[in-house]
Amino acid sequence: MPDPLFLPGDAWLHRLDPRVKLAFAVMATAALLSVENIWVFLGCLGLCHVLLLSARVPLARLGGAWRMMLPITLLIVLLWPLFTPVPGTPVGQLGALTFTWESLLGGVAAALRLNALAFAFLVWLLTTDQTSMVLGFRRLGLPYTWGVTLAITLRYIPTLYALWERVLDAQRARGLVTAHANPWRAARAHLPVLVAVLIQALRAAETLSRALEARAFGAPGHTPTLRRPLHFGRRDAVALALIMLTFGGIIAARSGGWV
Amino acid sequence: MSAPLVRIEGLHFAYPSPRAGMTLPPALRDIQLSVAAGECVAIMGASGSGKSTLCLALNGLVPQATGGTFRGHVWVGGQDTRTTPVAALATQVGLVFQEAEHQLCTLSVEDEVAFGLENLGLPADEIERRITWALEVVGLNPLRRHPPAQLSGGQQQRLALAAVLAMQPAVLVLDEPTSGLDPVGRQAVLAVLANLQRQGATILMATQDAEAAAALADRVVVLHEGAIVLEGTPRAVFGQEARLHALGVTVPQLCALSARLGSPTPWLTLAEAVQALQAQWPPTHPVDVPPATGMPAAEGDALVCLEDVWYRYPSGVQALRAVNLRLEAGEAIALLGANGCGKSTLARHINGLLRPQRGRVLVRGQDTRRSPAGALARWVGYVFQNPDHQIFAPTVWEEVAFGPRNLGWDAATVRRHVTAALERFQLDHLAELPPATLSCGARRRVTLAAVEAMQPPVLVLDEPTTGLDGALTECLMAWLAECHAAGRTLVFITHDMARAVLAPRCVVLQEGSVALDAPTAEAFAQVDLLARAGLMPPPIVALGLQLGLRPPPLTVTDFCRRIGLSPFPHTGEGDAPTPALPVHGAGA
């Protein structure tokens, strides 16, 4: 079974208002996209890890997230110098291309920024159950059906990943070899997997949409219940203030040209 | 009997055609059916006979979501399902879909049950009360906070049931509620349904599970090509064994036995069968005949050898513990056990999809840890439980040719093997159609043909009979018998204990360890051990054991032989001659 994105628990981060956690992810995104400073990226990554560990998220789970991000991280680090060469101190040569220390550092910074973004959203996703998420969306003015749809989409990401693994196994059992040195051939070899996953995902989506409708989703004449009340307490206010100060400060510093 | 709660009059429905100029045959034809409050009706029929379509028509998804040509009327609780919005019908009709996994949409058991109630806008305290009640009914209250994705198949099915029960619909409609469940999970679902039935619930259940229909239903309705062709009490319907067999419907084992022995009425329960047999054919002198299994064990070299194999998933689940297993060339084994006991994990070690973390797996003497991924496909063919896990090609021909091409065969050899495989599974007339648009039964045949075309000497089949009708199951079993007769080695993973008798040897897994490795007849006699492993012997074995036949007979034919009677010619059980494959065309 795939690990769902949400990790059940009762830590302080789980109890925090879902809107505050969403504000963390959104403000972190704004800050990370507004600056070009590797220390900000590293700082944000460190903060996310501290928050998640304080919410008793196991190290193995964080390791799993890093493993998921590893291929794209490597790809960025390796390809960045090719597509955005920066003049500077040369460290290596590949044909006509010269790798400089500065371009490699640019690749590392870009990969760190992406990971920091992913972990900022993980702080929200790993500690917010679906009902709270929908509740948060509704209180922010999003229609109920949109909130449910968004929450279900997030819930299905690990399921799709598990489906990909299962289909890959089924095709490998028929002799499919996906490991090729040539990236183009490797990508093409995954085509039978991609097509089968898409077909099955569409089937599953159709079943799910019918099942939702059969359970009165969108039933006319009913206002859906907010089963659990949402209380924006003092702790939530403090957390929100800190988020605004930290990330707002970074954005302001960028505008002032200090970072 | 009270006024009908469900009334269907002159229902005719055809799905919209997938492309211009193509017309699909009607999925439902002239259906007339009434169901009274408190009644339990089983809808049976071969794959593609219209069972699921009828279920969807009951809550309005047909035609509201599907489109298509719809004539006639369906009323539930006085509401016309064609014009009342599906979501508004939710309090009248509770529909549990076939694959529970695909209808669970939340992250905890209680949220799943609450979802429909929140949509109805019920007060929060009423929602809490109904969650507790519904979870109590299905026995899942202790798992309220669990993520649905981590429940077993049987638990997921019960959760899906609780989610609709909580909405207190007037009618419960269940599409294949026991399909794909292990014997214990299936039994738990049936117990919940029996309890609901006693409490007066109105239930319509589309099913291939004849034993479940015999145990629960007040009435059985049999569909064929969209029309009702048989209707009556279970005793009246299951008494027509030859007719049901021709319609591709499985008959409960005890009914098949009563028909073979010429009993005037079919036996629906073990108690009835014991009473009748003790009165008329007391087996005081059972004939000492070893039970026929259909497949003698072959002797030869070890083709597959697992030595002290351990495997743990990254999630921390220890799936295999110190498994030792030796398979001779030409041998057939049934791999049995509850959901999650490690059967599929073990099977994936045989074709190298998984490598042992401790111990080793040898296939033809070759250590799988040193074989590149996909290299074992030449020797080990794997039939996955869900045919849709592999179907991707634009045509059936291309789909079947995919494996042989991966093996590096030349074009002429590929063509020869693909053509033969398509003919073997009567798919040649569908060769140019896209496999994804075929019926479920036809898609399953495509996956069997895809493996057959590769001609692997070892075949691993993961729950191949799940969701198949009687005729297709018999065809599958006939193919396996052919493969075995040709000297191929079979590993047959199944929950279907009546079909597991195909193999002369069975291996029972419990929590990742081999709990039992014995000849099938001996293994099936160990009822307590089977129960601990989440298994139950099939009814014919239970009957034999009750009558003191040891080792117990494994099939109806064996049973007749063992009590010294010649069985009548076959009329419809899996251990007998196999009919020609039914032709399933494209479409729903």
PDB file of C-alpha atoms in Angstrom, chain A residues 1-6 8 67 128-131 144 148 151-152 155-156 159 163 165-177 191-193 195-197 199-200 203-204 207-220 222-228, chain B residues 56 59 61 66 85-88 90 97 101-107 110-112 114-122 124 127-128 131 149-151 156 163-164 167 348 351-353 373-374 377 380 382 384 386 388-392 399 402-403 406 436 443 450 454:
ATOM      1  CA  MET A   1       0.000   0.000   0.000  1.00  0.00           C
ATOM      2  CA  PRO A   2       1.314   3.492  -0.738  1.00  0.00           C
ATOM      3  CA  ASP A   3       2.007   5.860   2.153  1.00  0.00           C
ATOM      4  CA  PRO A   4      -0.639   8.566   2.083  1.00  0.00           C
ATOM      5  CA  LEU A   5       0.738  12.105   2.102  1.00  0.00           C
ATOM      6  CA  PHE A   6      -0.979  12.744   5.447  1.00  0.00           C
ATOM      7  CA  PRO A   8      -1.906  10.821  11.321  1.00  0.00           C
ATOM      8  CA  ARG A  67      14.421   9.716  -2.201  1.00  0.00           C
ATOM      9  CA  THR A 128      -3.303  18.175   7.724  1.00  0.00           C
ATOM     10  CA  ASP A 129      -6.014  15.555   7.283  1.00  0.00           C
ATOM     11  CA  GLN A 130      -8.421  15.802   4.394  1.00  0.00           C
ATOM     12  CA  THR A 131     -11.414  16.997   6.415  1.00  0.00           C
ATOM     13  CA  TYR A 144     -17.107  23.001  -1.031  1.00  0.00           C
ATOM     14  CA  VAL A 148     -13.170  18.283  -1.881  1.00  0.00           C
ATOM     15  CA  ALA A 151      -8.215  17.323  -1.326  1.00  0.00           C
ATOM     16  CA  ILE A 152      -9.058  14.117  -3.232  1.00  0.00           C
ATOM     17  CA  ARG A 155      -4.934  12.047  -1.652  1.00  0.00           C
ATOM     18  CA  TYR A 156      -4.524  10.249  -4.991  1.00  0.00           C
ATOM     19  CA  THR A 159      -2.043   6.032  -5.160  1.00  0.00           C
ATOM     20  CA  LEU A 163      -0.103   2.308  -9.654  1.00  0.00           C
ATOM     21  CA  GLU A 165       5.086   0.889  -9.716  1.00  0.00           C
ATOM     22  CA  ARG A 166       2.570  -1.928 -10.236  1.00  0.00           C
ATOM     23  CA  VAL A 167       2.274  -1.303 -13.969  1.00  0.00           C
ATOM     24  CA  LEU A 168       6.051  -1.043 -14.291  1.00  0.00           C
ATOM     25  CA  ASP A 169       6.309  -4.473 -12.643  1.00  0.00           C
ATOM     26  CA  ALA A 170       3.681  -5.897 -15.015  1.00  0.00           C
ATOM     27  CA  GLN A 171       5.588  -4.643 -18.071  1.00  0.00           C
ATOM     28  CA  ARG A 172       8.964  -5.757 -16.719  1.00  0.00           C
ATOM     29  CA  ALA A 173       7.429  -9.208 -16.193  1.00  0.00           C
ATOM     30  CA  ARG A 174       6.899  -9.202 -19.980  1.00  0.00           C
ATOM     31  CA  GLY A 175      10.547  -8.476 -20.609  1.00  0.00           C
ATOM     32  CA  LEU A 176      10.442  -4.674 -20.779  1.00  0.00           C
ATOM     33  CA  VAL A 177      13.866  -3.165 -20.044  1.00  0.00           C
ATOM     34  CA  LEU A 191       5.814   4.628 -22.789  1.00  0.00           C
ATOM     35  CA  PRO A 192       3.994   1.264 -22.262  1.00  0.00           C
ATOM     36  CA  VAL A 193       3.937   2.034 -18.546  1.00  0.00           C
ATOM     37  CA  VAL A 195      -0.140   4.561 -21.372  1.00  0.00           C
ATOM     38  CA  ALA A 196      -1.346   1.708 -19.114  1.00  0.00           C
ATOM     39  CA  VAL A 197      -1.254   4.017 -16.058  1.00  0.00           C
ATOM     40  CA  ILE A 199      -5.878   4.183 -19.019  1.00  0.00           C
ATOM     41  CA  GLN A 200      -6.269   2.829 -15.521  1.00  0.00           C
ATOM     42  CA  ARG A 203     -11.034   4.234 -15.299  1.00  0.00           C
ATOM     43  CA  ALA A 204     -10.442   4.794 -11.571  1.00  0.00           C
ATOM     44  CA  THR A 207     -15.501   4.994 -10.844  1.00  0.00           C
ATOM     45  CA  LEU A 208     -14.610   7.512  -8.146  1.00  0.00           C
ATOM     46  CA  SER A 209     -16.693  10.311  -9.671  1.00  0.00           C
ATOM     47  CA  ARG A 210     -19.668   7.966  -9.880  1.00  0.00           C
ATOM     48  CA  ALA A 211     -19.116   6.777  -6.299  1.00  0.00           C
ATOM     49  CA  LEU A 212     -18.983  10.397  -5.065  1.00  0.00           C
ATOM     50  CA  GLU A 213     -22.204  11.246  -6.840  1.00  0.00           C
ATOM     51  CA  ALA A 214     -23.846   8.117  -5.425  1.00  0.00           C
ATOM     52  CA  ARG A 215     -22.921   9.417  -1.958  1.00  0.00           C
ATOM     53  CA  ALA A 216     -24.793  12.686  -2.442  1.00  0.00           C
ATOM     54  CA  PHE A 217     -21.767  14.765  -3.452  1.00  0.00           C
ATOM     55  CA  GLY A 218     -23.273  17.887  -4.950  1.00  0.00           C
ATOM     56  CA  ALA A 219     -26.806  16.847  -3.958  1.00  0.00           C
ATOM     57  CA  PRO A 220     -29.219  19.688  -4.724  1.00  0.00           C
ATOM     58  CA  HIS A 222     -28.325  20.460   0.872  1.00  0.00           C
ATOM     59  CA  THR A 223     -25.689  22.623   2.503  1.00  0.00           C
ATOM     60  CA  PRO A 224     -22.831  20.302   3.448  1.00  0.00           C
ATOM     61  CA  THR A 225     -22.110  20.069   7.158  1.00  0.00           C
ATOM     62  CA  LEU A 226     -18.924  21.348   8.757  1.00  0.00           C
ATOM     63  CA  ARG A 227     -18.587  18.353  11.075  1.00  0.00           C
ATOM     64  CA  ARG A 228     -15.556  19.608  12.943  1.00  0.00           C
TER      65      ARG A 228
ATOM     66  CA  LEU B  56     -26.154   1.561 -12.194  1.00  0.00           C
ATOM     67  CA  ASN B  59     -29.352   4.756  -8.760  1.00  0.00           C
ATOM     68  CA  LEU B  61     -26.036   6.649 -13.095  1.00  0.00           C
ATOM     69  CA  THR B  66     -23.352   7.210 -19.003  1.00  0.00           C
ATOM     70  CA  PRO B  85     -30.526  13.499  -9.835  1.00  0.00           C
ATOM     71  CA  VAL B  86     -28.140  10.713  -8.761  1.00  0.00           C
ATOM     72  CA  ALA B  87     -26.973  12.637  -5.697  1.00  0.00           C
ATOM     73  CA  ALA B  88     -30.582  13.237  -4.656  1.00  0.00           C
ATOM     74  CA  ALA B  90     -28.544   8.724  -2.385  1.00  0.00           C
ATOM     75  CA  PHE B  97     -19.285  -0.479  -6.383  1.00  0.00           C
ATOM     76  CA  GLU B 101     -10.481   0.582  -3.278  1.00  0.00           C
ATOM     77  CA  HIS B 102     -11.620   2.920  -6.055  1.00  0.00           C
ATOM     78  CA  GLN B 103     -14.577   4.409  -4.186  1.00  0.00           C
ATOM     79  CA  LEU B 104     -12.850   5.322  -0.921  1.00  0.00           C
ATOM     80  CA  CYS B 105     -11.894   8.968  -1.088  1.00  0.00           C
ATOM     81  CA  THR B 106     -10.773  10.123   2.364  1.00  0.00           C
ATOM     82  CA  LEU B 107      -7.890   9.550   4.744  1.00  0.00           C
ATOM     83  CA  GLU B 110     -14.614   7.686  10.106  1.00  0.00           C
ATOM     84  CA  ASP B 111     -14.133  10.480   7.560  1.00  0.00           C
ATOM     85  CA  GLU B 112     -15.072   7.986   4.855  1.00  0.00           C
ATOM     86  CA  ALA B 114     -18.957  10.878   7.345  1.00  0.00           C
ATOM     87  CA  PHE B 115     -18.469  11.998   3.735  1.00  0.00           C
ATOM     88  CA  GLY B 116     -21.961  11.143   2.470  1.00  0.00           C
ATOM     89  CA  LEU B 117     -23.591  12.379   5.671  1.00  0.00           C
ATOM     90  CA  GLU B 118     -21.840  15.743   5.413  1.00  0.00           C
ATOM     91  CA  ASN B 119     -23.016  16.011   1.819  1.00  0.00           C
ATOM     92  CA  LEU B 120     -26.577  15.520   3.053  1.00  0.00           C
ATOM     93  CA  GLY B 121     -26.059  18.399   5.469  1.00  0.00           C
ATOM     94  CA  LEU B 122     -26.972  16.403   8.588  1.00  0.00           C
ATOM     95  CA  ALA B 124     -22.774  17.076  13.413  1.00  0.00           C
ATOM     96  CA  ILE B 127     -23.313  12.333  11.831  1.00  0.00           C
ATOM     97  CA  GLU B 128     -21.288  11.088  14.819  1.00  0.00           C
ATOM     98  CA  ILE B 131     -20.732   6.818  12.039  1.00  0.00           C
ATOM     99  CA  ALA B 149      -5.758   2.537   2.060  1.00  0.00           C
ATOM    100  CA  GLN B 150      -4.134   0.427   4.771  1.00  0.00           C
ATOM    101  CA  LEU B 151      -7.146  -1.840   5.360  1.00  0.00           C
ATOM    102  CA  GLN B 156     -12.273  -1.974   2.595  1.00  0.00           C
ATOM    103  CA  ALA B 163     -20.302   4.460   4.088  1.00  0.00           C
ATOM    104  CA  VAL B 164     -23.562   3.827   2.230  1.00  0.00           C
ATOM    105  CA  MET B 167     -26.914   7.218   4.732  1.00  0.00           C
ATOM    106  CA  ARG B 348       7.459 -11.682  -7.467  1.00  0.00           C
ATOM    107  CA  ASN B 351      10.349 -13.769 -11.736  1.00  0.00           C
ATOM    108  CA  GLY B 352      12.958 -11.453 -10.269  1.00  0.00           C
ATOM    109  CA  LEU B 353      10.719  -8.393  -9.793  1.00  0.00           C
ATOM    110  CA  ALA B 373      15.553  -6.902 -14.645  1.00  0.00           C
ATOM    111  CA  GLY B 374      13.281  -8.434 -17.245  1.00  0.00           C
ATOM    112  CA  ALA B 377      10.629 -13.051 -18.435  1.00  0.00           C
ATOM    113  CA  VAL B 380       8.820 -17.124 -15.953  1.00  0.00           C
ATOM    114  CA  TYR B 382       3.452 -13.762 -14.792  1.00  0.00           C
ATOM    115  CA  PHE B 384      -1.256 -10.261 -12.945  1.00  0.00           C
ATOM    116  CA  ASN B 386      -5.675  -6.943 -12.808  1.00  0.00           C
ATOM    117  CA  ASP B 388      -5.438  -3.359 -16.841  1.00  0.00           C
ATOM    118  CA  HIS B 389      -2.003  -3.238 -15.231  1.00  0.00           C
ATOM    119  CA  GLN B 390      -0.457  -4.215 -18.525  1.00  0.00           C
ATOM    120  CA  ILE B 391      -2.812  -3.204 -21.338  1.00  0.00           C
ATOM    121  CA  PHE B 392      -1.420  -0.264 -23.299  1.00  0.00           C
ATOM    122  CA  GLU B 399      -0.459  -6.092 -27.068  1.00  0.00           C
ATOM    123  CA  PHE B 402       4.867  -6.896 -26.929  1.00  0.00           C
ATOM    124  CA  GLY B 403       6.392  -9.676 -24.801  1.00  0.00           C
ATOM    125  CA  ASN B 406      11.015  -7.884 -25.862  1.00  0.00           C
ATOM    126  CA  ALA B 436      -8.583  -1.213 -23.527  1.00  0.00           C
ATOM    127  CA  ARG B 443      -9.212  -8.102 -21.556  1.00  0.00           C
ATOM    128  CA  ALA B 450       0.155 -12.249 -24.056  1.00  0.00           C
ATOM    129  CA  MET B 454       5.998 -15.929 -24.776  1.00  0.00           C
TER     130      MET B 454
END
